[in-house]
PDB file of C-alpha atoms in Angstrom:
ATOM      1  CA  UNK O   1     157.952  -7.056 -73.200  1.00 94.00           C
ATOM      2  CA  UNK O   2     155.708  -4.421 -73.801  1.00 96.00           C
ATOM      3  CA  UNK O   3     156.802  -2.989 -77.020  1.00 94.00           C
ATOM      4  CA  UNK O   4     153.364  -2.919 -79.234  1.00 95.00           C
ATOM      5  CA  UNK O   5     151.383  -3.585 -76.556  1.00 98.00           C
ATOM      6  CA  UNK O   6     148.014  -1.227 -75.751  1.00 98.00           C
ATOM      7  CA  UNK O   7     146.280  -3.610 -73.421  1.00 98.00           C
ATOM      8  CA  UNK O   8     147.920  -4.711 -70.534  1.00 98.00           C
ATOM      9  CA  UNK O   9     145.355  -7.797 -68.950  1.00 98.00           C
ATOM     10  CA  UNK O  10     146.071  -8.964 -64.908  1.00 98.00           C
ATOM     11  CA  UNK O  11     144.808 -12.102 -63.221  1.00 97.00           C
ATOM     12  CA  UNK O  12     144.483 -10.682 -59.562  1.00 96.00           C
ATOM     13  CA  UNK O  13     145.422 -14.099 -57.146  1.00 93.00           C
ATOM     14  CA  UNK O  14     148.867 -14.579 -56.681  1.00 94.00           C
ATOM     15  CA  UNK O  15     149.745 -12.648 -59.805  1.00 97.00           C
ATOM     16  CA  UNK O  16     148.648  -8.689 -58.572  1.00 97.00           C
ATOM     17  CA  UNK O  17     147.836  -9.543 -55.000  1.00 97.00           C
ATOM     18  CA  UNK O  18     149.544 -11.732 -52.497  1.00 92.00           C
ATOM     19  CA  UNK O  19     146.570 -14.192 -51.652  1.00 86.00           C
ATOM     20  CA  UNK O  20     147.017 -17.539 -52.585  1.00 81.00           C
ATOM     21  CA  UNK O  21     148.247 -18.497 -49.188  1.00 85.00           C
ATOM     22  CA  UNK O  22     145.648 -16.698 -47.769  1.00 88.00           C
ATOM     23  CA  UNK O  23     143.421 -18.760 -49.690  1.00 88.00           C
ATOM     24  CA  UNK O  24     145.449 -21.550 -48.641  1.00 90.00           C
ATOM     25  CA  UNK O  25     145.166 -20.580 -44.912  1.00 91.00           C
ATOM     26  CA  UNK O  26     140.919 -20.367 -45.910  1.00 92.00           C
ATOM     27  CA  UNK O  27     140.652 -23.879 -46.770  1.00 93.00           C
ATOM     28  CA  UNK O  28     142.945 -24.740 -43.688  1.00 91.00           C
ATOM     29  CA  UNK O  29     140.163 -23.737 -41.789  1.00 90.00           C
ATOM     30  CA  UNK O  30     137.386 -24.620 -43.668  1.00 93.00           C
ATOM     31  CA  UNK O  31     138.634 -28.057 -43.910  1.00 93.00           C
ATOM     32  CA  UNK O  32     139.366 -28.021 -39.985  1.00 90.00           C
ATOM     33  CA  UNK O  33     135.451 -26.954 -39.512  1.00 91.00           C
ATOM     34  CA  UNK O  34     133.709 -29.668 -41.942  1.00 93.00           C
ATOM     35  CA  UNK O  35     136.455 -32.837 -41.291  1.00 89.00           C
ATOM     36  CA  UNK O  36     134.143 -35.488 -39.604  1.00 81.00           C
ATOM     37  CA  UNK O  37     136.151 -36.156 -36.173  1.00 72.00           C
ATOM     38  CA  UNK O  38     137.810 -32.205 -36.429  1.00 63.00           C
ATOM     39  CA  UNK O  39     141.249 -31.943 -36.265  1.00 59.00           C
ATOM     40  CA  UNK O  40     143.868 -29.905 -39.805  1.00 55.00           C
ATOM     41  CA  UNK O  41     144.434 -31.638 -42.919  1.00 60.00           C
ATOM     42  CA  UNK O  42     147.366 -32.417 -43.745  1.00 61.00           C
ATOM     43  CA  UNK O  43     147.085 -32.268 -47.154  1.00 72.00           C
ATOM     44  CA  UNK O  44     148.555 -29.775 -49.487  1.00 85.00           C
ATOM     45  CA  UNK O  45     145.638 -27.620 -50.212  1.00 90.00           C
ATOM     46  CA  UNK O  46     146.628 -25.897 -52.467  1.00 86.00           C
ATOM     47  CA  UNK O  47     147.293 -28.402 -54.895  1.00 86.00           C
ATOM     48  CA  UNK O  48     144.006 -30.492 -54.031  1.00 90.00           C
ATOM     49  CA  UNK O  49     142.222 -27.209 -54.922  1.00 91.00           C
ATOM     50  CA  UNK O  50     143.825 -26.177 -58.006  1.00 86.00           C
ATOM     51  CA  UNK O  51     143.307 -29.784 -58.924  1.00 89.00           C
ATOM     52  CA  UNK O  52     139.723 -29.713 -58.343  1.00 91.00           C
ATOM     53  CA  UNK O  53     139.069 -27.083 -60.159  1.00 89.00           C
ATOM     54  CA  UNK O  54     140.588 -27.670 -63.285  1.00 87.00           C
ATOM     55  CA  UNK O  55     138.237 -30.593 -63.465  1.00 91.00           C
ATOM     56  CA  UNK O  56     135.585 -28.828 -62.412  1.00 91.00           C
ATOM     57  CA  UNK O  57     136.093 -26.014 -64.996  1.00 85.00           C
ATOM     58  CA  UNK O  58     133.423 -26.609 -67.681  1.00 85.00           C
ATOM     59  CA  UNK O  59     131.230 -26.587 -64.157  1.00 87.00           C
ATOM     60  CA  UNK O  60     128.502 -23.459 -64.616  1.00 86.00           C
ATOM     61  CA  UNK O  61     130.145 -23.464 -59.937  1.00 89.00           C
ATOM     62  CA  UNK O  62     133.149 -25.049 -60.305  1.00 90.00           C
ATOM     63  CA  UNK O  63     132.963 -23.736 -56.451  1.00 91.00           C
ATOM     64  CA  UNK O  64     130.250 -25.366 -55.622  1.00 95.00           C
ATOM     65  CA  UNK O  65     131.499 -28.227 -57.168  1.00 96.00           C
ATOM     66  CA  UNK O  66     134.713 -27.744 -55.507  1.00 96.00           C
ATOM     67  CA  UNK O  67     132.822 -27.349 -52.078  1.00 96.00           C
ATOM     68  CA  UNK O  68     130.925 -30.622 -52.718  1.00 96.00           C
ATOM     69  CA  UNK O  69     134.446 -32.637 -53.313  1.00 94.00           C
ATOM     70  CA  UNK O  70     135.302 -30.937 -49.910  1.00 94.00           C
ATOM     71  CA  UNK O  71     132.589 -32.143 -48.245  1.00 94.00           C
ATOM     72  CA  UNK O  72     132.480 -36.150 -49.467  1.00 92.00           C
ATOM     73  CA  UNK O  73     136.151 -36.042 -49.169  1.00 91.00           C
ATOM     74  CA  UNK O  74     136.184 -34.929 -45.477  1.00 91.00           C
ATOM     75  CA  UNK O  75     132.732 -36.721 -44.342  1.00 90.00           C
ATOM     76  CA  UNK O  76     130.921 -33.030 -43.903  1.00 93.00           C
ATOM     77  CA  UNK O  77     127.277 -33.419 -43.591  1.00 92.00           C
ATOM     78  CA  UNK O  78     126.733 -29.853 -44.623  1.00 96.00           C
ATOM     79  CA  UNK O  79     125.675 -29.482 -48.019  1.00 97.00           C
ATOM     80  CA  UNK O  80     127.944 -27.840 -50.597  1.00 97.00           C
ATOM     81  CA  UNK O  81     126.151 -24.546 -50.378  1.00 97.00           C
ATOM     82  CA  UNK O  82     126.826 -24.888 -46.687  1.00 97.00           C
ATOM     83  CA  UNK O  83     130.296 -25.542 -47.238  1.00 97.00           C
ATOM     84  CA  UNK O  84     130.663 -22.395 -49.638  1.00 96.00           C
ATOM     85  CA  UNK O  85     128.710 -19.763 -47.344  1.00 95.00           C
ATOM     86  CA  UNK O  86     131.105 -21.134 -44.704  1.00 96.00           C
ATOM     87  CA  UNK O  87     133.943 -20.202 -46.911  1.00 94.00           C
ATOM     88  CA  UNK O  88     132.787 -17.197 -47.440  1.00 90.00           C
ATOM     89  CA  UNK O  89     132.339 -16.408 -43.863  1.00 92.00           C
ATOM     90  CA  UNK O  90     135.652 -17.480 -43.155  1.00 93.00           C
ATOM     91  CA  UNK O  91     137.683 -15.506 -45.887  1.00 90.00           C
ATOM     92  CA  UNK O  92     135.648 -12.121 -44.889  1.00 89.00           C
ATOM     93  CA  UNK O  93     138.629 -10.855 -42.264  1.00 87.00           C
ATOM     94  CA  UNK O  94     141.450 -12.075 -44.938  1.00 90.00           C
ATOM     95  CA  UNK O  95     140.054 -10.123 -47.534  1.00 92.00           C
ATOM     96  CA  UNK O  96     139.378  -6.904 -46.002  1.00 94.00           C
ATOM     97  CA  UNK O  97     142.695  -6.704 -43.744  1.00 92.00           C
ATOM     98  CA  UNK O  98     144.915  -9.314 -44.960  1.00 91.00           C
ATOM     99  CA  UNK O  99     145.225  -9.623 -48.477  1.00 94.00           C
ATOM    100  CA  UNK O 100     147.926  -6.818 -50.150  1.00 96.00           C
ATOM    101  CA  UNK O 101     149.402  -5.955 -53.033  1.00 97.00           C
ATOM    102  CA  UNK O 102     152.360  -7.686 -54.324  1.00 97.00           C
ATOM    103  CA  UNK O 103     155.990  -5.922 -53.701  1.00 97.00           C
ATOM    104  CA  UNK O 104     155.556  -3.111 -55.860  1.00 98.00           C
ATOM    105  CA  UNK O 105     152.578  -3.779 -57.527  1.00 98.00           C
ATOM    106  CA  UNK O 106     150.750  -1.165 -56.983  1.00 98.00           C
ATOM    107  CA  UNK O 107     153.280   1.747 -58.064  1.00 98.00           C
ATOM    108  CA  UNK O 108     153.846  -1.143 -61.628  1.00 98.00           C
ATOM    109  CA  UNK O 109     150.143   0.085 -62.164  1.00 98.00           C
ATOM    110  CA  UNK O 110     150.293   3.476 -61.884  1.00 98.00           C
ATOM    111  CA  UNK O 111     153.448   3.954 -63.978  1.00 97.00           C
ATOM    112  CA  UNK O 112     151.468   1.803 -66.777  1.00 98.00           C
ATOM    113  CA  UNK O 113     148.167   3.759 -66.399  1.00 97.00           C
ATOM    114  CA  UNK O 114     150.414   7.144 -66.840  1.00 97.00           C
ATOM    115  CA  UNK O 115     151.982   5.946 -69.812  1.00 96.00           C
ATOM    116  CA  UNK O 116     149.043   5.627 -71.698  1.00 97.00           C
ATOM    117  CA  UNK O 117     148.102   2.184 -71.420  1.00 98.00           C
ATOM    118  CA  UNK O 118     144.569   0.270 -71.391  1.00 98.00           C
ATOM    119  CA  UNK O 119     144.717  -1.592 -67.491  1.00 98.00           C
ATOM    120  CA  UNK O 120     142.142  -4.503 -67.493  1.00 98.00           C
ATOM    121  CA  UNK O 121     141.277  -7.391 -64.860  1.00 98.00           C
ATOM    122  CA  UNK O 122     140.545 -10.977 -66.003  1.00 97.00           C
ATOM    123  CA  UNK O 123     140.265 -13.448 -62.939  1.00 96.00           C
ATOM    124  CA  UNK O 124     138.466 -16.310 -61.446  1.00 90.00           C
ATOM    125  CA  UNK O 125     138.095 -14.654 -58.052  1.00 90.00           C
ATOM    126  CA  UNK O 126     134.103 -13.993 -57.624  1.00 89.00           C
ATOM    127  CA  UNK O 127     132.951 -10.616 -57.918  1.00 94.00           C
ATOM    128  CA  UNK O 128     131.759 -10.186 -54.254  1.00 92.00           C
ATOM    129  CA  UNK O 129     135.925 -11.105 -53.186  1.00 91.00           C
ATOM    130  CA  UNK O 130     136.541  -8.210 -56.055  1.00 95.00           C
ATOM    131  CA  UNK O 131     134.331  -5.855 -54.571  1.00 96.00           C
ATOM    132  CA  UNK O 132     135.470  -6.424 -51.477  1.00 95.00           C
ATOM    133  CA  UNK O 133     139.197  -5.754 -52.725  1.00 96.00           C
ATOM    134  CA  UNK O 134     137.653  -2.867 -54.665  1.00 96.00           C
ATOM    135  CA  UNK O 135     135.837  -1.345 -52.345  1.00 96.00           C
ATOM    136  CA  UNK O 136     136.622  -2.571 -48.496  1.00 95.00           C
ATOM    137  CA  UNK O 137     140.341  -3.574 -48.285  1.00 96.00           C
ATOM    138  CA  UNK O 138     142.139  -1.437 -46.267  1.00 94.00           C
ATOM    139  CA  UNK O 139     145.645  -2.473 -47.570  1.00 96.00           C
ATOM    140  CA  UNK O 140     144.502  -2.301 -51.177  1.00 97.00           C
ATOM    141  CA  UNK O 141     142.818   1.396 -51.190  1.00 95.00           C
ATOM    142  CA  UNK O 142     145.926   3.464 -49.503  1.00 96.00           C
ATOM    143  CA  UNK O 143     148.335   2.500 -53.205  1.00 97.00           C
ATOM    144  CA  UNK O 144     146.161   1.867 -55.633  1.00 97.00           C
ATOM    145  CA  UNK O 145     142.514   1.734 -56.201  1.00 96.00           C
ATOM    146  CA  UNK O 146     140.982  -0.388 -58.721  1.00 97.00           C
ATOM    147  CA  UNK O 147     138.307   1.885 -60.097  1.00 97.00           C
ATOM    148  CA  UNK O 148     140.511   4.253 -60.812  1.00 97.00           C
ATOM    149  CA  UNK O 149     143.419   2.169 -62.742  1.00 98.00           C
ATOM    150  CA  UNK O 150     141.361  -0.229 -64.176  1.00 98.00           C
ATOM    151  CA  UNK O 151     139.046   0.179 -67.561  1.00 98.00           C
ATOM    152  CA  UNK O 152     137.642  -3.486 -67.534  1.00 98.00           C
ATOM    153  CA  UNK O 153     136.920  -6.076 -64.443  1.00 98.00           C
ATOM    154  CA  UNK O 154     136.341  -9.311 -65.305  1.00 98.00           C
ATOM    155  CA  UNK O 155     135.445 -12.096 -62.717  1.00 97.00           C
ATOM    156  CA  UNK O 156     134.072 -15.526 -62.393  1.00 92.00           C
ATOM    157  CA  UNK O 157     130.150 -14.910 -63.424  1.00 93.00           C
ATOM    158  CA  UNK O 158     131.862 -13.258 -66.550  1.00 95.00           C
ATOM    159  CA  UNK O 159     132.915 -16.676 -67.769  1.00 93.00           C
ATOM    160  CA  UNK O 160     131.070 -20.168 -68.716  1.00 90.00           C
ATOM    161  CA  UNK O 161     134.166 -21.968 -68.455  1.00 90.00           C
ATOM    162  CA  UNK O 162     137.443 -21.003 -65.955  1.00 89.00           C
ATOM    163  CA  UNK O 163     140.680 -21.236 -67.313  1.00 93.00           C
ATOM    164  CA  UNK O 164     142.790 -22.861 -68.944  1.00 92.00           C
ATOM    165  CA  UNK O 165     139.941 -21.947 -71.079  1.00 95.00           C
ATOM    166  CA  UNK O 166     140.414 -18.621 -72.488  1.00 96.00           C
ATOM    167  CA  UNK O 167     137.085 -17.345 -72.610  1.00 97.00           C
ATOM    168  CA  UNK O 168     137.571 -14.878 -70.297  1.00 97.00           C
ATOM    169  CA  UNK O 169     140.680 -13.587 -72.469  1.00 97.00           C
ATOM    170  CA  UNK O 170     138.786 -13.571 -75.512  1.00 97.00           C
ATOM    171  CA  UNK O 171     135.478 -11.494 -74.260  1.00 97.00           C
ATOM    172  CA  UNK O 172     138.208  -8.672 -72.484  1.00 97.00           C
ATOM    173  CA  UNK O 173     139.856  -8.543 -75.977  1.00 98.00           C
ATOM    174  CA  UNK O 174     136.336  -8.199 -77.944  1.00 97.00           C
ATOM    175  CA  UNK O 175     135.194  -5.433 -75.382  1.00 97.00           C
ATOM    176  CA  UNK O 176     137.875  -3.347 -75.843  1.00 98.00           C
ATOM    177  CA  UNK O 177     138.278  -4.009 -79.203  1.00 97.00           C
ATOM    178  CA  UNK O 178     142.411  -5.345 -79.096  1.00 98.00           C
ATOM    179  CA  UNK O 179     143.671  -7.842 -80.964  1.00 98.00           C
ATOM    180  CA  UNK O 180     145.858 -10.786 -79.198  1.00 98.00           C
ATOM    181  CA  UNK O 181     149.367  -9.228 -80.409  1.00 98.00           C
ATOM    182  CA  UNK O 182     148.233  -5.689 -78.845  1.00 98.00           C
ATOM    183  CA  UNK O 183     147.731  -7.303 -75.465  1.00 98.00           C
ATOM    184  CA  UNK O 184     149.788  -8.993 -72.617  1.00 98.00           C
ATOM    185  CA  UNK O 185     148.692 -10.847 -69.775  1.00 98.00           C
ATOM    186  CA  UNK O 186     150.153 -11.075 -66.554  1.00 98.00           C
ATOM    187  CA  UNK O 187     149.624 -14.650 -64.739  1.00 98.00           C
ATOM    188  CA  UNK O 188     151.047 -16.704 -62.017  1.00 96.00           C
ATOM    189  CA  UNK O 189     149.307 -20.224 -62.508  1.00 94.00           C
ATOM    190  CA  UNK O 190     150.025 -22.702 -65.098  1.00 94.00           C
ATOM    191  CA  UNK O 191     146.252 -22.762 -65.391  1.00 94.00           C
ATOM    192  CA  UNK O 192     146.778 -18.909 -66.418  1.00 96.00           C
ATOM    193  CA  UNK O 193     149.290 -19.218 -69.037  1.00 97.00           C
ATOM    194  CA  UNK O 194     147.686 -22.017 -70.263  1.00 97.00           C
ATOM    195  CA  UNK O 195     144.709 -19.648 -70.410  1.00 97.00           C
ATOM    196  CA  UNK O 196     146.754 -16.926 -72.725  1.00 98.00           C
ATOM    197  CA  UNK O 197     147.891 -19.303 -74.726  1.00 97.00           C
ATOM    198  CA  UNK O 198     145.234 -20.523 -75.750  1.00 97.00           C
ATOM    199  CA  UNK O 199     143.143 -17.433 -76.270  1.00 97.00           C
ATOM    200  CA  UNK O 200     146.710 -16.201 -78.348  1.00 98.00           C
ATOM    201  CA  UNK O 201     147.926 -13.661 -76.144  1.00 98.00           C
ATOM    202  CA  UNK O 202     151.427 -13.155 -75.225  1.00 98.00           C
ATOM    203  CA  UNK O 203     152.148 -14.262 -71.024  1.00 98.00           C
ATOM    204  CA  UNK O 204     154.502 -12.664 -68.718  1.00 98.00           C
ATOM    205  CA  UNK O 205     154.625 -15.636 -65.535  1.00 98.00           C
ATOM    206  CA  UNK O 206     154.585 -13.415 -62.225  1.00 98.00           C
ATOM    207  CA  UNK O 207     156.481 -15.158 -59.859  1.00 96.00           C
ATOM    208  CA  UNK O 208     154.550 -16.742 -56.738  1.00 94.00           C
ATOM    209  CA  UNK O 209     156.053 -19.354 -54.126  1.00 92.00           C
ATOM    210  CA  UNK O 210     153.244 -20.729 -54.303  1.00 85.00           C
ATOM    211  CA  UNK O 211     153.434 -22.085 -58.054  1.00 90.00           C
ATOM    212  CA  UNK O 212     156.776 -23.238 -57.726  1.00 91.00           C
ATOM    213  CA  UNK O 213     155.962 -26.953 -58.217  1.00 88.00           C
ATOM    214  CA  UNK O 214     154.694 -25.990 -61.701  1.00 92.00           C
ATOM    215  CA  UNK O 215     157.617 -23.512 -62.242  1.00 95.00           C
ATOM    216  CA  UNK O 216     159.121 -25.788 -64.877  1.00 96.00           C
ATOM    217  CA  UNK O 217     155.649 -26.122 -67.200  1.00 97.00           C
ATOM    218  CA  UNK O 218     154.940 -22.188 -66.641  1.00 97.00           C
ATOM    219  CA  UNK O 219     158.715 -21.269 -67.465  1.00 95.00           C
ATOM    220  CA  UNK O 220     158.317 -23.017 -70.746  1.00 96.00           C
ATOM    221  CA  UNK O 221     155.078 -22.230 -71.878  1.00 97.00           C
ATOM    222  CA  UNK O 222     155.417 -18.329 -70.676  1.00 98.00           C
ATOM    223  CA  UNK O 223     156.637 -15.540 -73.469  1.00 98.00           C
ATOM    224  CA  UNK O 224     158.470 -14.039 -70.522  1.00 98.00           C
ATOM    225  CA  UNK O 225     159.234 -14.041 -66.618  1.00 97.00           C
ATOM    226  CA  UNK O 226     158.717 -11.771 -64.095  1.00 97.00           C
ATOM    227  CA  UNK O 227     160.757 -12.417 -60.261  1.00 96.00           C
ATOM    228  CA  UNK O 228     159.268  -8.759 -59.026  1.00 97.00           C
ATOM    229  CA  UNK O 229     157.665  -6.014 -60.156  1.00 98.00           C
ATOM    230  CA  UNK O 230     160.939  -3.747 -58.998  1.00 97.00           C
ATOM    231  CA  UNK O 231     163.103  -5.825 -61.423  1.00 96.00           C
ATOM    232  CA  UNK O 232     160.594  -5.353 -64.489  1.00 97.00           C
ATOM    233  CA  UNK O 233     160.130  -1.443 -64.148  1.00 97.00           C
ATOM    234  CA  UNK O 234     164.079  -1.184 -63.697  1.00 96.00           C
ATOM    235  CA  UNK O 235     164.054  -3.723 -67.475  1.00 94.00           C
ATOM    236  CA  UNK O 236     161.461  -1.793 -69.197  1.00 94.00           C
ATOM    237  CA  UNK O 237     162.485   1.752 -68.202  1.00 92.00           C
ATOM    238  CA  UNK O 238     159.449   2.662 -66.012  1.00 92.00           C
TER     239      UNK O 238
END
């Protein structure tokens, strides 16, 4: 998997950190605190999001957009800025003491930043959520911190476009001056590999529960498949 490889590229949702049902448990709320009448969805959430924001992805705030389907869907009278400062407000506690590293993770970073290897971070989170992570999350800073593993953070204002577009794949590879067969990128989301893929980088698919009802499309599409970061080191010698 990594033979020839220099540049090793991360999402950070579901794929370095274990989040997405934190997220999930986020728009639980939020959904609870705008639904005309009150009362939890019942919906799958995460699905209706990742939904909405695939068509929302050309979108210069697909989150905004996103928070605006929220709010006509659920009979909110908040506007969607509203809706997304309450999201915010509600995802503060999660993302200082909640969200972690993935099983092994952390020490998968350090072994690949000792071996010589350029670490880099392409995601859709926003960059206040990555500063928080970087900066503020207790979980996050006692294995492995950011600044100090990572050459190149990417986030959503880096981008026009989310993925499946690979824009944000193609402007990592131009800054650091790699070509798509020197790099590897580590995703969760069908959205992600799709997002490799297109920008012609080889995928590793990190496995999440919480992408299992795509697990058929990403198994397919994905150069390779990771169950845990334990399993890979112990495969590729680290």
């Amino acid at each position: 998997m990594l033979e020839g490889k220099k540049v090793i590229i991360f999402d950070m949702d579901g794929t370095l950190i274990d989040s997405v049902g934190v997220w999930n448990d986020v728009d639980r709320a939020l959904i609870g605190r705008i639904r005309a009448g009150g009362g939890a969805p019942v919906e799958d959430v995460q699905a209706q999001r990742d939904e909405a924001l695939r068509r929302f992805s050309k979108d210069p705030n697909p989150y905004i957009q996103y928070c605006a389907f929220l709010g006509e869907r659920y009979g909110s009278l908040l506007t969607p800025e509203e809706i997304h400062t309450l999201r915010y407000e509600i995802a503060q506690d999660y993302l200082r003491n909640v969200v972690d590293y993935k099983p092994d993770a952390d020490v998968f970073l350090h072994k690949l930043k000792q071996a010589g290897y350029t670490l880099a971070i392409a995601t859709t989170t926003k960059r206040g959520n990555m500063d928080i992570y970087r900066t503020q999350n207790v979980n996050m800073a006692a294995k492995a911190r950011i600044d100090d593993l990572f050459t190149l953070v990417y986030t959503r204002e880096d981008a026009k476009e989310i993925k499946p577009n690979p824009e944000i794949y193609l402007r990592a590879m131009r800054k650091l001056g790699a070509a798509p067969e020197e790099c590897l990128v580590f995703e969760d989301s069908l959205i992600g590999i799709e997002a490799a893929k297109n920008a012609g980088i080889q995928s590793a698919a990190v496995y999440d529960p919480y992408s299992d009802g795509e697990r058929g499309q990403i198994d397919a599409l994905a150069d390779f498949q990771v169950r845990s970061y334990a399993q890979l080191m112990e495969q590729e010698g680290l």
